[in-house]
Coordinates of C-alpha atoms and ligand atoms in Angstrom, one line a residue:
X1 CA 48.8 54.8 3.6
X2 CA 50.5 56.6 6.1
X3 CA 50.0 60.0 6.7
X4 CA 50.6 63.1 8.8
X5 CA 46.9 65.1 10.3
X6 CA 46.7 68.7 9.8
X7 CA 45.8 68.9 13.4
X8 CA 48.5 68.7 16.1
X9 CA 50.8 66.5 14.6
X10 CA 49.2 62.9 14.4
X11 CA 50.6 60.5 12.7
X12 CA 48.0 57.5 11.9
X13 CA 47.8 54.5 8.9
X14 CA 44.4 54.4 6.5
X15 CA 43.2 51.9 4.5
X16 CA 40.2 50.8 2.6
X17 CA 36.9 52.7 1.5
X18 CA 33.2 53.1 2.5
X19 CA 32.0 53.5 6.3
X20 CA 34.9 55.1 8.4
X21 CA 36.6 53.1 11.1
X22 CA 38.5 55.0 13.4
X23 CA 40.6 52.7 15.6
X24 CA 42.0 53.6 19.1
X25 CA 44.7 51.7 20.4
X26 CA 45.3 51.4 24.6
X27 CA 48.5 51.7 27.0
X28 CA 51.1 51.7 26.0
X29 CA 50.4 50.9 22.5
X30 CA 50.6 52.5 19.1
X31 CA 49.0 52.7 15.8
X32 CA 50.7 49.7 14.5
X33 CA 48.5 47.3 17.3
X34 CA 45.7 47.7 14.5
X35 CA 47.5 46.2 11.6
X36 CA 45.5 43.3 10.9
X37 CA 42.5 44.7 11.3
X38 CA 43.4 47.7 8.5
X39 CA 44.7 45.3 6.1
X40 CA 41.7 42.7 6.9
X41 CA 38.7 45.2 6.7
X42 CA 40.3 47.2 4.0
X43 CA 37.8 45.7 1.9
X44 CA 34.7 46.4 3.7
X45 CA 35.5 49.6 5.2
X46 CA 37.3 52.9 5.5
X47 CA 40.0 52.2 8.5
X48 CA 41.7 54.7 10.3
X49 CA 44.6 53.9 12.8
X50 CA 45.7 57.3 15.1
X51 CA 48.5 57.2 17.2
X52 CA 46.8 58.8 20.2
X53 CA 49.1 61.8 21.4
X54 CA 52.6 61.0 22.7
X55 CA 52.8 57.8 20.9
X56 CA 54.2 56.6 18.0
X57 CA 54.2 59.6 15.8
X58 CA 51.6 61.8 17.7
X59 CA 52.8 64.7 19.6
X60 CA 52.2 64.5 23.5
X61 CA 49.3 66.5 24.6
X62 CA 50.1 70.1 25.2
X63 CA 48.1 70.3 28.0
X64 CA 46.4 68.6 31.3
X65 CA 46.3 65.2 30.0
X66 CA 42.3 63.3 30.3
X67 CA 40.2 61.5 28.2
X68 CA 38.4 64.2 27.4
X69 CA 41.8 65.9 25.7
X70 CA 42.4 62.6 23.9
X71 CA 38.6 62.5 22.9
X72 CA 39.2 66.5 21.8
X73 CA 41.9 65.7 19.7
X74 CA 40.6 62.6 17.7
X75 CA 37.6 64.7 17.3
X76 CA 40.4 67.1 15.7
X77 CA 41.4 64.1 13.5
X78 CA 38.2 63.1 12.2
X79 CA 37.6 66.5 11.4
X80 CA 41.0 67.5 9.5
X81 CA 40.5 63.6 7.6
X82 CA 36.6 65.1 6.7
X83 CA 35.1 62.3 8.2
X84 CA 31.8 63.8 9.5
X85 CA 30.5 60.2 11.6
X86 CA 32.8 57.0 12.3
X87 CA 32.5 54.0 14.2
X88 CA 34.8 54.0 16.9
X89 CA 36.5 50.8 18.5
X90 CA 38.7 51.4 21.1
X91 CA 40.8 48.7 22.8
X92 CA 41.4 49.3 26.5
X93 CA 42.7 52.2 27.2
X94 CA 41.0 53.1 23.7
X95 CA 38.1 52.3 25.2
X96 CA 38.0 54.6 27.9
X97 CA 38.6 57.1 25.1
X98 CA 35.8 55.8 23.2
X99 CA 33.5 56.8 26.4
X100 CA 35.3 60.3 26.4
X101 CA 34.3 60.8 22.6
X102 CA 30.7 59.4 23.0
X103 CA 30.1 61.7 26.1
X104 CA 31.4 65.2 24.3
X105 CA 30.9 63.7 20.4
X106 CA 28.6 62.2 20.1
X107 CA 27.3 63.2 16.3
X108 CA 30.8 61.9 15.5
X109 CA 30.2 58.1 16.3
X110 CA 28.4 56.2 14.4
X111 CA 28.9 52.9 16.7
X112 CA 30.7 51.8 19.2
X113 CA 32.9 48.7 19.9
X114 CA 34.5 48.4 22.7
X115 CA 37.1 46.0 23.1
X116 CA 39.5 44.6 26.4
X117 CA 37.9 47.8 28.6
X118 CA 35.9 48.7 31.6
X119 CA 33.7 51.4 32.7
X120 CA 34.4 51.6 36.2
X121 CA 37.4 54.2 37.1
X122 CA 40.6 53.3 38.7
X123 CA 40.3 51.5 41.9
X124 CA 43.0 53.6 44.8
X125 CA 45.1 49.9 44.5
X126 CA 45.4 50.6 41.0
X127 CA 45.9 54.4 41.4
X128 CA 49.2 53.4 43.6
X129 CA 50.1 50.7 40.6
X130 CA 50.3 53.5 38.1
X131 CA 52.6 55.9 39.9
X132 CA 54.8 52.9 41.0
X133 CA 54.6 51.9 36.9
X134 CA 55.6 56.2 36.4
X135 CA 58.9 55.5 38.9
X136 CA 59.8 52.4 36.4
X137 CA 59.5 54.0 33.3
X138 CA 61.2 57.5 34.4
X139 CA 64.1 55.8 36.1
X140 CA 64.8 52.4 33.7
X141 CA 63.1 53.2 30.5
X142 CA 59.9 51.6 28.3
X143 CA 61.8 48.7 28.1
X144 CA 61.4 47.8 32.1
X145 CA 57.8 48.6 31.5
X146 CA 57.4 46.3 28.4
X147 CA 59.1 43.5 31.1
X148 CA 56.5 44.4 33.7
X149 CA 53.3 45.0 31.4
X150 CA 54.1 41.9 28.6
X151 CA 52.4 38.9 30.7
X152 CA 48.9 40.9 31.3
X153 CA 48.9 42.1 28.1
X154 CA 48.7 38.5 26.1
X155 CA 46.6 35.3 26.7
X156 CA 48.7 32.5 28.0
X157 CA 47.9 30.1 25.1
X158 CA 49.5 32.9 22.6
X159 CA 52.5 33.3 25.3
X160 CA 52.9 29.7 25.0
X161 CA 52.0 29.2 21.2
X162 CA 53.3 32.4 19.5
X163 CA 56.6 33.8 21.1
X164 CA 56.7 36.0 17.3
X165 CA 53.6 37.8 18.8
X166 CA 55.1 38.1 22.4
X167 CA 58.3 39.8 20.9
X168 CA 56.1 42.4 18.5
X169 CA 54.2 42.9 21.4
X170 CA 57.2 43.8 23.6
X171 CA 58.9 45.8 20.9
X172 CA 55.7 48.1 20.5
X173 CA 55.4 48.6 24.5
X174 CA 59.2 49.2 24.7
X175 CA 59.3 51.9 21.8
X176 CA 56.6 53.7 23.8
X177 CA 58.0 57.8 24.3
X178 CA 58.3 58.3 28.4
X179 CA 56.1 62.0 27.8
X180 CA 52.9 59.7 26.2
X181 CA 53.5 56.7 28.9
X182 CA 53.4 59.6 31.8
X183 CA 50.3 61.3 30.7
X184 CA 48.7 58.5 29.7
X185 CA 49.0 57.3 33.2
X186 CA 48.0 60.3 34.4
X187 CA 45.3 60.5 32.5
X188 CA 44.1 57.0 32.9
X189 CA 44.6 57.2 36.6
X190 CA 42.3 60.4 36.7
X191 CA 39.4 59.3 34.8
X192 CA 36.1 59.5 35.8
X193 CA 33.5 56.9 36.1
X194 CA 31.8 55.7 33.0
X195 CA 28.9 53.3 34.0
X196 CA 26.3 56.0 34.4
X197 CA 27.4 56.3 30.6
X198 CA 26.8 53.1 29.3
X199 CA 23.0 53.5 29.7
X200 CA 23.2 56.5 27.4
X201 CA 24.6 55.0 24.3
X202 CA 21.8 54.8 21.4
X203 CA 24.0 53.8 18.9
X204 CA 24.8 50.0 17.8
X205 CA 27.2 49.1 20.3
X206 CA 29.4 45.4 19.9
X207 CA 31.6 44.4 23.3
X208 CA 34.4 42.2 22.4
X209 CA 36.4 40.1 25.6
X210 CA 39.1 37.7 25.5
X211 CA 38.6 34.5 27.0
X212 CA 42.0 34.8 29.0
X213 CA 42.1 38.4 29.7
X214 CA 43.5 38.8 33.3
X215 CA 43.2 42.6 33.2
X216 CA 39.5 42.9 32.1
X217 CA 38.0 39.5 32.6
X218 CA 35.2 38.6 30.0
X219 CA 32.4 38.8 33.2
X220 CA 33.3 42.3 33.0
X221 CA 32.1 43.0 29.8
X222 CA 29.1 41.1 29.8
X223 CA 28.3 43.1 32.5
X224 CA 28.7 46.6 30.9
X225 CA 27.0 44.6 27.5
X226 CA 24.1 43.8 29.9
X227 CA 23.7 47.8 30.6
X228 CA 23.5 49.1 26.8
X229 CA 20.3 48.2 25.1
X230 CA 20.6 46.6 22.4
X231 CA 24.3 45.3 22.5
X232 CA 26.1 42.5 21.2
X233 CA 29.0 40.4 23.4
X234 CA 31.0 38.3 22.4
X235 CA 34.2 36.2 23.6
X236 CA 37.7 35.5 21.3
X237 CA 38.3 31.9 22.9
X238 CA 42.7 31.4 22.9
X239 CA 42.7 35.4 23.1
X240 CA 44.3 37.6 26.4
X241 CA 43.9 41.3 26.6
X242 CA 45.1 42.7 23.1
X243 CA 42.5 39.9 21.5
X244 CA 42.6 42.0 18.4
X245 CA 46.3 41.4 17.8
X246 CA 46.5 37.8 19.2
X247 CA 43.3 36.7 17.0
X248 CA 42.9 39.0 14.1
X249 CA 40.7 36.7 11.9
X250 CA 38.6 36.0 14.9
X251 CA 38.4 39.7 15.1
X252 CA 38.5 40.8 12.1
X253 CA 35.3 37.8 11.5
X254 CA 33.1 39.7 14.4
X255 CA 33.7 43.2 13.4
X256 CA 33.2 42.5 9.9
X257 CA 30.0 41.3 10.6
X258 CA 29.3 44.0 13.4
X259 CA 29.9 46.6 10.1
X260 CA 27.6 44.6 7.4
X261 CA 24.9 45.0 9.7
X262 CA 25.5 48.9 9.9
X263 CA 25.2 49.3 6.6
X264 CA 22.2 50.6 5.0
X265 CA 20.8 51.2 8.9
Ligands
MLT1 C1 45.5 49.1 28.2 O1 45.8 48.0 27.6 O2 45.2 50.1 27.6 C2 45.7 49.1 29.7 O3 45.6 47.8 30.2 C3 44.6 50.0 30.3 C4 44.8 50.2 31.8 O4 46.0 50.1 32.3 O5 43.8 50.5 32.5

């Protein structure tokens, strides 16, 4: 199902019953990165798939754009859908979301999966890479960036084995609106730290790394897994940064099981 929220204008995909799912896609993504997962969990849960604002069908943010304002308006979301607690996996960029929602709603999170993401904030070296990434897109379009952003965003055995996922891939980073890429990199570029965070999350929490991820390496995420009590890690072997979309059933497998043992908890 596709539908429009009553809040400001998102536009998001649903499927399934039972425990709610919300889904948070990363940069410079869409809704439609979560496919798989909505048609392969539809069985076991209740999935929902937001554009975040200024993507897909989501109106840009109408103010300073943060985490915190993506956080505030998926909050909205959840609210205007009447889901009162959700388990919120966020890939990337969804991730740092995911923190932002945890910090300031936490009643609304049920669990946490974090997928593809760090904690620590921009680095000044990658600061300077997202305003030279802002000149790109402003003067040649989504489709430069899609050129620029396509080998980091896919594991090489998938570049090599699966040039059908290469050219979805590059079709969803290409269709990305120029107001949602230059907040989003605003936004991304101002976030604040969220390590001290990680030692604050009670709920079940599952950490999900591709094996050939060159933007978040799996040691990365072990290491934010090793500061969460209680966690779970694991690692998509073949699978680059969007493991989710490169590996579904691999995915799909851990994240279905992840949800079993929620239920009834
Ligand atoms: C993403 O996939 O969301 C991006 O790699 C996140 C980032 O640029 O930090």
């Amino acid at each position: 199902m596709t539908g429009e929220a009553m809040t400001r204008a998102i536009g998001y995909d649903e499927s399934g019953a039972g425990q709610p799912v919300l889904f948070i896609h990363g940069f410079p993504h869409d809704r439609s990165l979560w496919a798989a997962q909505l048609s392969g969990l539809a069985a076991r849960a209740r999935c929902l798939a937001p554009d975040l604002p200024g993507f897909g069908q989501s109106a840009p943010l109408a103010g300073a754009p943060s985490m915190d304002a993506y956080a505030d308006a998926l909050a909205a979301f959840l609210a205007s859908t009447g889901i009162a607690r959700a388990t919120v996996c966020g890939l990337s960029m969804g991730g740092y979301v995911a923190f932002a929602l945890w910090r300031r709603h936490p009643a609304l999170v049920r669990a946490l999966v974090f997928a593809s993401t760090r904690a620590a904030p921009d680095t000044d070296e990658a600061r300077a890479k997202r305003r030279d990434l802002a000149e790109l897109v402003r003067h040649e379009g989504s489709g430069a960036m899609a050129e620029r952003q396509l080998p980091g965003m896919l594991g090489k055995s998938t570049r090599r084995r699966h040039p059908e996922l290469a050219a979805a891939m590059w079709r969803m980073l290409a269709a990305a609106p120029l107001d949602g890429v230059l907040q989003a990199l605003e936004a991304m570029a101002a976030r604040p730290d969220s390590t001290p965070t990680l030692s604050t999350i009670t709920v079940p929490t599952l950490f999900i790394a591709g094996a050939q991820d060159v933007i978040v390496p799996a040691a990365e995420m072990r290491a934010m897994h090793e500061q969460v009590a209680g966690s779970a890690f694991e690692v998509i072997a073949g699978a680059g940064h969007a493991c989710n979309f490169e590996r579904p059933a691999a995915f799909n497998h851990l994240l279905g099981e992840f949800l079993v043992g929620l239920d009834g908890n």
